[in-house]
Amino acid sequence: GTTRSLDIRVSRDLAQWDAGPLTLGIGAEARGETLVDVTTAAGFAVIGGQFSAPKSGSRTAQAIYAELAVPIVRTLDAQLAVRTDHYSDFGTSTNPKVGLRWRPIAPLVLRASAGTGFRAPSLPELFTTQLRQTVPVDGSDPLRCPVTMLDSDCAPEVPILYGGNPALGPERSRQWSVGLVFSPVREALLTLDWWRIDLQQTIAELPDAIVLDGDSRFEGKNIVRGPVDPAFPALPGAITGLIEVNENLGRRSASGIDVDLRLRSTVTRHGRWSVELSGSYLADWSIAFDGINLEHFAGTAALPRWQQVLTLGWDQGSWSATLSQLWRSGYADEHRDGNGNSRKVAPYRVWNGQVAYDASGVWQLVLGVKNLLDTNPPSSNQTDYFQVGYDPSYADPHGRFWYARATYRWR
C-alpha cells in the first residue's frame, strides 16, 4: 500500500489577557491511500489455504482542526478543540474535545478532559484478501456435541474464512480522563490519571471460542452448517465452516489508572541516583458483541490487570547506567487445565541493563543486555497464534541478548 499526505499547521496569539495569552492553532490535512493485496498460488501451496484473487482499494481523506488555549484565571486554563474529517468512502464526522487545567497550589496541578472520536476502517481491514484455512477449531459445536459426542462435533476441523470486509462501518468513541501532577520538590514527581474509553461499532475478528459459545446470534452469520443428519433429525446439520472476517462488533469499553513516579537524588560525590516507576492498572476491558450486554475480559485473554516498568538509574560525569524491570501481573489462561479448573498464566518479569560512556557529547559507547536473567516466557495453552506453549502477545521468547553500540556526532 501507499500513502500520500500533506499537513499544514499555523498558530498565533489572538490577545493578551491578564491570565495569559489567548492562543489559536489551526491546521489542515489531505491524504490519499491505496492498497493492493496480492497473493500467489505458489505461496499458498507452501502455507496452505485456498488461493484468492488480489484485492485492492483506495480512498482520499481531508481534515481541518482548531485548538484554542484559554487562560481563564492565572491558576485555571482551558483547551477547546474541534476536528472535522471527510472520507471519500465514509463521509464527514466532526468531533470536539475540551480540557481543563487547574493549579490550586504551586506543587499541584489537577486536569480533566472529555471528547469524542471517529475512526474509519483502515484499507487492510476493508480489503485484505479473504482466505479459507482448514484448522482445528478452538471449541465444540454447542448444539450437537452435547448430544452426539462425536469427534466431528466436539473437536471439529473445518474451513475458517479470515480477512477484510468491505461492508465495515466506522468506529466512534467517547473518552474521559481525570488526573493530577504533584511535584512537592524539584527531585520528585507523581502523575496519576484515570481514563475511560467507550467505542461503538468496534472493529475486530471474532475468535472461535466466542462464535461457539452457544449464542444464537452467531448461527447463520458466523456458523455455516450442512444439511440435517438423518441420524440426528432433531438437530441442525454439522458445522461445515466458520466466518471470522473483520466485522463491527457492537460496544467496547475500557478504563484504567496510569501512574508515573519519578525520584531523583541531588548530585553527590558518588553520582546522582534516580528511580522511575511507570505503571498501568486495567480496571475494565469489556465487549458487548450484541451491542447491549457487556462481557468482561480484564485479567483474562492476555490482558493483565497491572503492568509496570521500574527503572533504576545512575550517572556521574560522562558515565551513566540503568537497570530496568518489565513486570506483568499474569492473567487467566485461555483454556482450562486437564481437570477442568481455571489455569493462571504466571506473572512475567524481565530485567534489562545498560552502561554508557559519553565523551564530551561527541563519542558515545553503550554496552547493554536484554533479558539479563535469561527468563523464559510463562507457559500458556493459548491457541490463537501459530506459536504454542506461550503467548507471544504477552511475553517475548528471546533469551539473554547482549549488544554494543558506538555513536559519533559531527559538529
Short mmCIF file of C-alpha atoms in Angstrom, two decimals:
data_model
loop_
_atom_site.label_atom_id
_atom_site.label_comp_id
_atom_site.label_asym_id
_atom_site.label_seq_id
_atom_site.Cartn_x
_atom_site.Cartn_y
_atom_site.Cartn_z
CA GLY A 1 0.00 0.00 0.00
CA THR A 2 0.99 3.63 -0.44
CA THR A 3 0.06 6.86 1.36
CA ARG A 4 0.45 10.45 0.16
CA SER A 5 -0.18 13.24 2.65
CA LEU A 6 0.01 17.00 3.15
CA ASP A 7 -0.19 18.66 6.58
CA ILE A 8 -0.32 22.42 7.26
CA ARG A 9 -0.35 23.97 10.76
CA VAL A 10 -0.26 27.58 11.99
CA SER A 11 -0.74 29.23 15.38
CA ARG A 12 -0.71 32.71 16.88
CA ASP A 13 -1.71 34.66 19.97
CA LEU A 14 -5.06 36.39 19.48
CA ALA A 15 -4.94 38.52 22.62
CA GLN A 16 -3.02 39.09 25.83
CA TRP A 17 -5.31 38.64 28.84
CA ASP A 18 -4.44 39.23 32.49
CA ALA A 19 -4.14 35.46 33.00
CA GLY A 20 -2.00 34.90 29.88
CA PRO A 21 -2.18 34.78 26.07
CA LEU A 22 -5.28 33.59 24.21
CA THR A 23 -3.76 31.30 21.58
CA LEU A 24 -5.34 29.76 18.49
CA GLY A 25 -3.90 26.91 16.46
CA ILE A 26 -5.43 25.68 13.20
CA GLY A 27 -4.46 23.06 10.68
CA ALA A 28 -5.49 21.07 7.65
CA GLU A 29 -4.61 17.65 6.28
CA ALA A 30 -5.08 15.92 2.93
CA ARG A 31 -4.27 12.26 2.40
CA GLY A 32 -4.56 9.67 -0.32
CA GLU A 33 -4.26 5.92 0.35
CA THR A 34 -4.10 2.85 -1.86
CA LEU A 35 -3.84 -0.84 -1.04
CA VAL A 36 -3.22 -3.83 -3.30
CA ASP A 37 -3.20 -7.20 -1.53
CA VAL A 38 -1.51 -9.60 -3.93
CA THR A 39 -1.14 -13.31 -3.23
CA THR A 40 0.35 -16.09 -5.31
CA ALA A 41 -0.73 -19.65 -5.86
CA ALA A 42 2.83 -20.80 -5.12
CA GLY A 43 2.71 -19.13 -1.72
CA PHE A 44 -0.47 -20.92 -0.76
CA ALA A 45 1.00 -24.21 -1.89
CA VAL A 46 3.57 -23.70 0.87
CA ILE A 47 1.48 -22.27 3.74
CA GLY A 48 -1.80 -23.97 2.91
CA GLY A 49 -5.25 -22.48 2.45
CA GLN A 50 -7.16 -21.52 -0.68
CA PHE A 51 -5.79 -19.14 -3.29
CA SER A 52 -7.83 -15.96 -3.77
CA ALA A 53 -7.65 -13.26 -6.37
CA PRO A 54 -5.85 -9.99 -5.43
CA LYS A 55 -7.92 -7.31 -3.71
CA SER A 56 -7.38 -3.57 -3.90
CA GLY A 57 -8.89 -0.37 -2.59
CA SER A 58 -8.23 3.36 -2.37
CA ARG A 59 -9.55 6.47 -0.65
CA THR A 60 -8.92 10.14 -0.10
CA ALA A 61 -9.36 11.95 3.19
CA GLN A 62 -9.25 15.59 4.29
CA ALA A 63 -9.41 17.16 7.74
CA ILE A 64 -9.46 20.60 9.32
CA TYR A 65 -8.92 21.21 13.03
CA ALA A 66 -8.54 24.02 15.52
CA GLU A 67 -7.46 24.36 19.14
CA LEU A 68 -7.96 27.36 21.41
CA ALA A 69 -5.95 27.81 24.62
CA VAL A 70 -8.00 29.97 27.01
CA PRO A 71 -6.40 31.40 30.21
CA ILE A 72 -9.48 31.81 32.43
CA VAL A 73 -7.58 32.97 35.52
CA ARG A 74 -3.91 32.65 36.42
CA THR A 75 -4.46 29.25 38.04
CA LEU A 76 -7.04 27.89 35.59
CA ASP A 77 -6.93 27.44 31.83
CA ALA A 78 -8.94 25.54 29.25
CA GLN A 79 -8.21 23.89 25.92
CA LEU A 80 -11.05 23.79 23.39
CA ALA A 81 -10.55 21.75 20.23
CA VAL A 82 -12.58 20.52 17.29
CA ARG A 83 -11.72 18.37 14.28
CA THR A 84 -13.71 17.61 11.13
CA ASP A 85 -12.74 14.66 8.92
CA HIS A 86 -14.10 13.85 5.48
CA TYR A 87 -13.51 10.45 3.87
CA SER A 88 -14.37 9.71 0.27
CA ASP A 89 -15.86 6.39 1.37
CA PHE A 90 -17.32 7.20 4.82
CA GLY A 91 -18.48 10.80 4.70
CA THR A 92 -17.91 13.54 7.26
CA SER A 93 -17.54 13.48 11.04
CA THR A 94 -16.95 16.36 13.49
CA ASN A 95 -15.56 15.69 16.97
CA PRO A 96 -14.91 18.14 19.82
CA LYS A 97 -12.62 17.95 22.85
CA VAL A 98 -12.44 20.07 25.99
CA GLY A 99 -9.75 20.08 28.66
CA LEU A 100 -9.28 21.92 31.96
CA ARG A 101 -6.08 22.51 33.93
CA TRP A 102 -6.14 23.96 37.48
CA ARG A 103 -3.20 24.71 39.78
CA PRO A 104 -4.70 25.34 43.25
CA ILE A 105 -1.23 25.40 44.86
CA ALA A 106 2.23 25.62 43.32
CA PRO A 107 3.19 21.90 43.61
CA LEU A 108 -0.18 20.53 42.40
CA VAL A 109 -1.93 20.52 39.01
CA LEU A 110 -5.37 18.99 38.53
CA ARG A 111 -6.51 18.19 34.99
CA ALA A 112 -9.50 16.71 33.18
CA SER A 113 -10.61 16.19 29.59
CA ALA A 114 -13.51 14.80 27.58
CA GLY A 115 -14.09 14.31 23.89
CA THR A 116 -15.38 12.19 21.05
CA GLY A 117 -13.59 10.39 18.25
CA PHE A 118 -14.10 8.81 14.84
CA ARG A 119 -12.09 6.14 13.04
CA ALA A 120 -12.82 4.95 9.54
CA PRO A 121 -11.85 1.32 8.85
CA SER A 122 -8.32 1.03 7.51
CA LEU A 123 -7.81 -0.20 3.96
CA PRO A 124 -6.34 -3.53 5.21
CA GLU A 125 -9.40 -4.03 7.44
CA LEU A 126 -11.62 -3.43 4.42
CA PHE A 127 -9.78 -5.04 1.54
CA THR A 128 -7.30 -7.64 2.82
CA THR A 129 -7.87 -10.79 0.76
CA GLN A 130 -10.29 -13.21 2.39
CA LEU A 131 -8.74 -16.64 2.91
CA ARG A 132 -10.10 -20.01 3.95
CA GLN A 133 -7.91 -22.26 6.05
CA THR A 134 -8.88 -25.61 7.47
CA VAL A 135 -7.60 -25.81 11.03
CA PRO A 136 -8.68 -27.41 14.35
CA VAL A 137 -11.40 -25.24 15.86
CA ASP A 138 -10.98 -23.76 19.33
CA GLY A 139 -14.26 -25.05 20.73
CA SER A 140 -17.06 -27.50 20.05
CA ASP A 141 -20.45 -27.40 18.38
CA PRO A 142 -22.67 -26.01 21.17
CA LEU A 143 -25.82 -27.65 19.73
CA ARG A 144 -24.61 -31.03 18.53
CA CYS A 145 -21.65 -32.01 20.73
CA PRO A 146 -23.62 -32.45 24.00
CA VAL A 147 -25.95 -34.87 22.17
CA THR A 148 -23.86 -36.72 19.58
CA MET A 149 -20.50 -36.77 21.44
CA LEU A 150 -18.89 -37.26 18.03
CA ASP A 151 -15.32 -36.08 17.42
CA SER A 152 -16.54 -34.24 14.33
CA ASP A 153 -18.85 -32.16 16.57
CA CYS A 154 -16.76 -31.93 19.75
CA ALA A 155 -13.39 -31.29 18.06
CA PRO A 156 -14.32 -30.05 14.58
CA GLU A 157 -11.73 -29.22 11.94
CA VAL A 158 -13.42 -27.06 9.31
CA PRO A 159 -12.54 -24.21 6.91
CA ILE A 160 -12.46 -20.79 8.58
CA LEU A 161 -12.79 -17.64 6.50
CA TYR A 162 -10.50 -14.76 7.58
CA GLY A 163 -9.71 -11.37 6.08
CA GLY A 164 -11.12 -7.98 5.16
CA ASN A 165 -14.74 -6.93 4.94
CA PRO A 166 -15.78 -4.13 2.53
CA ALA A 167 -19.10 -3.82 4.42
CA LEU A 168 -17.45 -2.46 7.58
CA GLY A 169 -18.67 0.76 9.15
CA PRO A 170 -16.61 3.32 11.12
CA GLU A 171 -15.86 3.24 14.84
CA ARG A 172 -17.00 6.08 17.07
CA SER A 173 -15.70 6.79 20.54
CA ARG A 174 -16.12 8.85 23.67
CA GLN A 175 -13.28 9.33 26.14
CA TRP A 176 -12.77 10.94 29.53
CA SER A 177 -9.80 11.42 31.84
CA VAL A 178 -9.16 12.97 35.27
CA GLY A 179 -5.75 13.26 36.86
CA LEU A 180 -3.17 15.16 38.81
CA VAL A 181 0.50 16.13 38.69
CA PHE A 182 2.20 16.58 42.07
CA SER A 183 5.77 17.80 42.49
CA PRO A 184 6.46 18.77 46.14
CA VAL A 185 10.17 19.24 45.39
CA ARG A 186 12.19 19.51 42.21
CA GLU A 187 13.53 15.96 42.60
CA ALA A 188 10.11 14.25 42.93
CA LEU A 189 7.18 13.99 40.52
CA LEU A 190 3.96 11.99 40.69
CA THR A 191 1.33 11.80 37.94
CA LEU A 192 -1.90 9.89 38.40
CA ASP A 193 -4.60 9.65 35.71
CA TRP A 194 -7.92 7.80 35.49
CA TRP A 195 -9.21 7.24 31.96
CA ARG A 196 -12.16 5.63 30.21
CA ILE A 197 -12.87 4.95 26.54
CA ASP A 198 -16.18 3.76 25.08
CA LEU A 199 -16.19 2.54 21.48
CA GLN A 200 -19.23 1.98 19.30
CA GLN A 201 -19.17 -0.44 16.37
CA THR A 202 -15.66 -1.57 17.28
CA ILE A 203 -13.82 -3.43 14.51
CA ALA A 204 -12.31 -6.85 15.22
CA GLU A 205 -12.37 -10.53 14.30
CA LEU A 206 -14.46 -12.87 16.44
CA PRO A 207 -12.44 -15.77 17.90
CA ASP A 208 -13.66 -19.36 17.65
CA ALA A 209 -14.46 -19.56 21.37
CA ILE A 210 -16.89 -16.62 21.14
CA VAL A 211 -18.54 -17.81 17.91
CA LEU A 212 -19.11 -21.23 19.51
CA ASP A 213 -20.25 -20.07 22.95
CA GLY A 214 -23.84 -21.11 22.27
CA ASP A 215 -25.32 -17.71 21.48
CA SER A 216 -27.92 -17.99 18.73
CA ARG A 217 -26.90 -14.67 17.15
CA PHE A 218 -23.88 -16.37 15.55
CA GLU A 219 -25.96 -19.07 13.84
CA GLY A 220 -26.22 -18.38 10.13
CA LYS A 221 -23.96 -15.32 10.37
CA ASN A 222 -20.67 -16.80 11.59
CA ILE A 223 -21.55 -20.51 11.73
CA VAL A 224 -22.18 -22.34 8.45
CA ARG A 225 -23.93 -25.71 8.67
CA GLY A 226 -24.61 -28.55 6.29
CA PRO A 227 -27.89 -30.41 5.80
CA VAL A 228 -29.64 -32.16 8.67
CA ASP A 229 -28.08 -35.52 9.57
CA PRO A 230 -30.71 -38.32 9.30
CA ALA A 231 -29.09 -39.98 12.34
CA PHE A 232 -29.99 -36.88 14.42
CA PRO A 233 -33.07 -35.37 12.76
CA ALA A 234 -33.87 -33.12 15.74
CA LEU A 235 -30.51 -31.34 15.50
CA PRO A 236 -29.22 -28.84 12.95
CA GLY A 237 -26.63 -30.04 10.45
CA ALA A 238 -22.95 -30.33 11.33
CA ILE A 239 -20.73 -27.27 11.15
CA THR A 240 -19.09 -27.04 7.73
CA GLY A 241 -17.30 -23.72 8.18
CA LEU A 242 -16.84 -20.58 10.28
CA ILE A 243 -16.81 -16.97 9.10
CA GLU A 244 -14.40 -14.80 11.11
CA VAL A 245 -13.71 -11.84 8.83
CA ASN A 246 -13.47 -8.33 10.27
CA GLU A 247 -16.80 -7.03 11.48
CA ASN A 248 -18.37 -4.31 13.63
CA LEU A 249 -18.90 -5.99 16.98
CA GLY A 250 -21.04 -3.55 18.93
CA ARG A 251 -19.66 -1.80 22.02
CA ARG A 252 -16.26 -1.97 23.69
CA SER A 253 -15.38 -0.29 26.96
CA ALA A 254 -12.03 0.11 28.70
CA SER A 255 -10.93 2.01 31.78
CA GLY A 256 -7.88 2.16 33.97
CA ILE A 257 -5.40 4.15 36.01
CA ASP A 258 -1.94 5.24 34.84
CA VAL A 259 0.78 6.01 37.38
CA ASP A 260 4.18 7.64 36.86
CA LEU A 261 6.51 8.21 39.83
CA ARG A 262 9.96 9.79 39.46
CA LEU A 263 12.51 10.37 42.21
CA ARG A 264 15.99 11.78 41.74
CA SER A 265 18.74 12.49 44.22
CA THR A 266 20.83 15.60 44.36
CA VAL A 267 24.34 15.42 42.89
CA THR A 268 26.79 13.76 45.32
CA ARG A 269 30.41 12.70 45.08
CA HIS A 270 29.11 9.21 44.26
CA GLY A 271 26.97 10.48 41.39
CA ARG A 272 23.25 11.04 41.06
CA TRP A 273 20.65 8.27 41.52
CA SER A 274 17.12 8.04 40.16
CA VAL A 275 14.08 5.77 40.39
CA GLU A 276 11.16 5.78 37.96
CA LEU A 277 8.01 3.66 38.05
CA SER A 278 5.55 3.77 35.14
CA GLY A 279 2.56 1.51 35.60
CA SER A 280 -0.96 0.95 34.35
CA TYR A 281 -3.89 -0.76 36.07
CA LEU A 282 -6.59 -2.13 33.77
CA ALA A 283 -9.85 -1.76 35.68
CA ASP A 284 -12.14 -2.89 32.89
CA TRP A 285 -12.00 -4.26 29.35
CA SER A 286 -15.43 -5.26 28.11
CA ILE A 287 -17.07 -6.07 24.80
CA ALA A 288 -20.79 -6.19 24.02
CA PHE A 289 -20.92 -8.46 20.98
CA ASP A 290 -24.67 -7.83 20.71
CA GLY A 291 -24.29 -4.10 21.37
CA ILE A 292 -26.06 -4.39 24.74
CA ASN A 293 -24.66 -6.95 27.18
CA LEU A 294 -21.02 -6.40 28.17
CA GLU A 295 -18.71 -9.39 28.66
CA HIS A 296 -15.69 -8.63 30.84
CA PHE A 297 -12.16 -9.68 29.85
CA ALA A 298 -9.80 -7.69 32.13
CA GLY A 299 -7.50 -10.19 33.83
CA THR A 300 -8.06 -12.76 31.06
CA ALA A 301 -7.13 -13.22 27.40
CA ALA A 302 -3.60 -11.73 27.71
CA LEU A 303 -4.99 -8.64 29.46
CA PRO A 304 -3.15 -8.48 32.81
CA ARG A 305 -4.63 -6.18 35.42
CA TRP A 306 -1.31 -4.49 36.20
CA GLN A 307 1.89 -3.92 34.25
CA GLN A 308 4.82 -1.67 35.01
CA VAL A 309 8.34 -0.65 34.11
CA LEU A 310 10.67 0.05 37.05
CA THR A 311 13.91 1.84 36.14
CA LEU A 312 16.89 2.45 38.43
CA GLY A 313 19.36 4.99 37.09
CA TRP A 314 22.77 6.39 37.96
CA ASP A 315 25.01 8.98 36.32
CA GLN A 316 28.29 10.66 37.17
CA GLY A 317 30.20 12.81 34.74
CA SER A 318 30.44 11.01 31.41
CA TRP A 319 29.17 7.70 32.82
CA SER A 320 25.58 6.52 33.19
CA ALA A 321 23.84 3.23 33.86
CA THR A 322 20.26 1.93 34.03
CA LEU A 323 18.66 -1.25 35.30
CA SER A 324 15.02 -1.76 34.39
CA GLN A 325 12.36 -4.37 35.05
CA LEU A 326 9.27 -5.07 32.95
CA TRP A 327 6.60 -6.75 35.09
CA ARG A 328 3.14 -8.02 34.13
CA SER A 329 0.78 -9.50 36.68
CA GLY A 330 -0.48 -12.58 34.84
CA TYR A 331 -4.00 -13.48 33.73
CA ALA A 332 -6.46 -16.36 33.45
CA ASP A 333 -5.35 -18.65 30.62
CA GLU A 334 -7.43 -19.20 27.51
CA HIS A 335 -8.33 -22.82 28.31
CA ARG A 336 -8.90 -24.79 31.49
CA ASP A 337 -6.46 -27.46 32.61
CA GLY A 338 -6.91 -31.22 32.22
CA ASN A 339 -9.09 -31.36 35.34
CA GLY A 340 -11.42 -28.63 34.13
CA ASN A 341 -10.02 -26.00 36.51
CA SER A 342 -9.16 -22.43 35.57
CA ARG A 343 -5.47 -22.04 34.79
CA LYS A 344 -3.35 -18.96 35.60
CA VAL A 345 -0.58 -17.65 33.34
CA ALA A 346 2.25 -16.67 35.67
CA PRO A 347 3.49 -13.10 36.07
CA TYR A 348 6.16 -12.06 33.59
CA ARG A 349 9.38 -10.43 34.80
CA VAL A 350 12.29 -9.37 32.62
CA TRP A 351 15.36 -7.35 33.66
CA ASN A 352 17.37 -5.23 31.22
CA GLY A 353 20.58 -3.29 31.86
CA GLN A 354 22.78 -0.74 30.12
CA VAL A 355 26.03 1.16 30.76
CA ALA A 356 27.02 4.18 28.66
CA TYR A 357 30.04 6.46 28.34
CA ASP A 358 29.56 9.85 26.68
CA ALA A 359 32.78 11.65 25.73
CA SER A 360 32.12 15.40 25.52
CA GLY A 361 28.94 14.85 23.55
CA VAL A 362 30.92 13.58 20.53
CA TRP A 363 31.52 9.89 21.18
CA GLN A 364 29.06 7.63 22.96
CA LEU A 365 29.77 3.98 23.79
CA VAL A 366 26.96 1.72 25.03
CA LEU A 367 27.04 -1.82 26.38
CA GLY A 368 23.74 -3.46 27.33
CA VAL A 369 21.88 -6.68 27.89
CA LYS A 370 18.24 -7.58 27.35
CA ASN A 371 16.65 -10.29 29.47
CA LEU A 372 19.54 -10.25 31.92
CA LEU A 373 18.37 -13.35 33.83
CA ASP A 374 17.57 -15.34 30.65
CA THR A 375 13.91 -15.66 31.69
CA ASN A 376 11.62 -17.95 29.70
CA PRO A 377 8.08 -16.78 28.85
CA PRO A 378 5.37 -18.18 31.16
CA SER A 379 3.58 -21.22 29.74
CA SER A 380 0.16 -20.76 28.20
CA ASN A 381 -2.29 -23.09 26.47
CA GLN A 382 -3.49 -20.40 24.04
CA THR A 383 -4.35 -21.50 20.51
CA ASP A 384 -4.84 -18.09 18.84
CA TYR A 385 -1.28 -17.92 17.49
CA PHE A 386 0.94 -20.20 15.45
CA GLN A 387 3.41 -20.30 18.36
CA VAL A 388 2.37 -22.77 21.05
CA GLY A 389 3.35 -23.16 24.69
CA TYR A 390 3.42 -19.42 25.38
CA ASP A 391 1.53 -16.25 24.40
CA PRO A 392 3.59 -14.03 22.03
CA SER A 393 1.31 -11.05 22.74
CA TYR A 394 2.21 -11.25 26.46
CA ALA A 395 5.84 -12.38 26.64
CA ASP A 396 8.98 -12.37 24.48
CA PRO A 397 10.57 -15.81 23.86
CA HIS A 398 14.05 -14.40 23.18
CA GLY A 399 16.67 -15.29 25.77
CA ARG A 400 19.57 -13.20 27.07
CA PHE A 401 20.85 -10.83 24.41
CA TRP A 402 23.98 -8.66 24.63
CA TYR A 403 24.51 -5.60 22.46
CA ALA A 404 27.10 -2.85 21.97
CA ARG A 405 26.79 0.46 20.16
CA ALA A 406 29.19 3.25 19.25
CA THR A 407 27.94 6.66 18.11
CA TYR A 408 29.90 9.61 16.75
CA ARG A 409 28.32 13.06 16.31
CA TRP A 410 29.74 15.57 13.85
CA ARG A 411 29.57 19.15 14.99
#
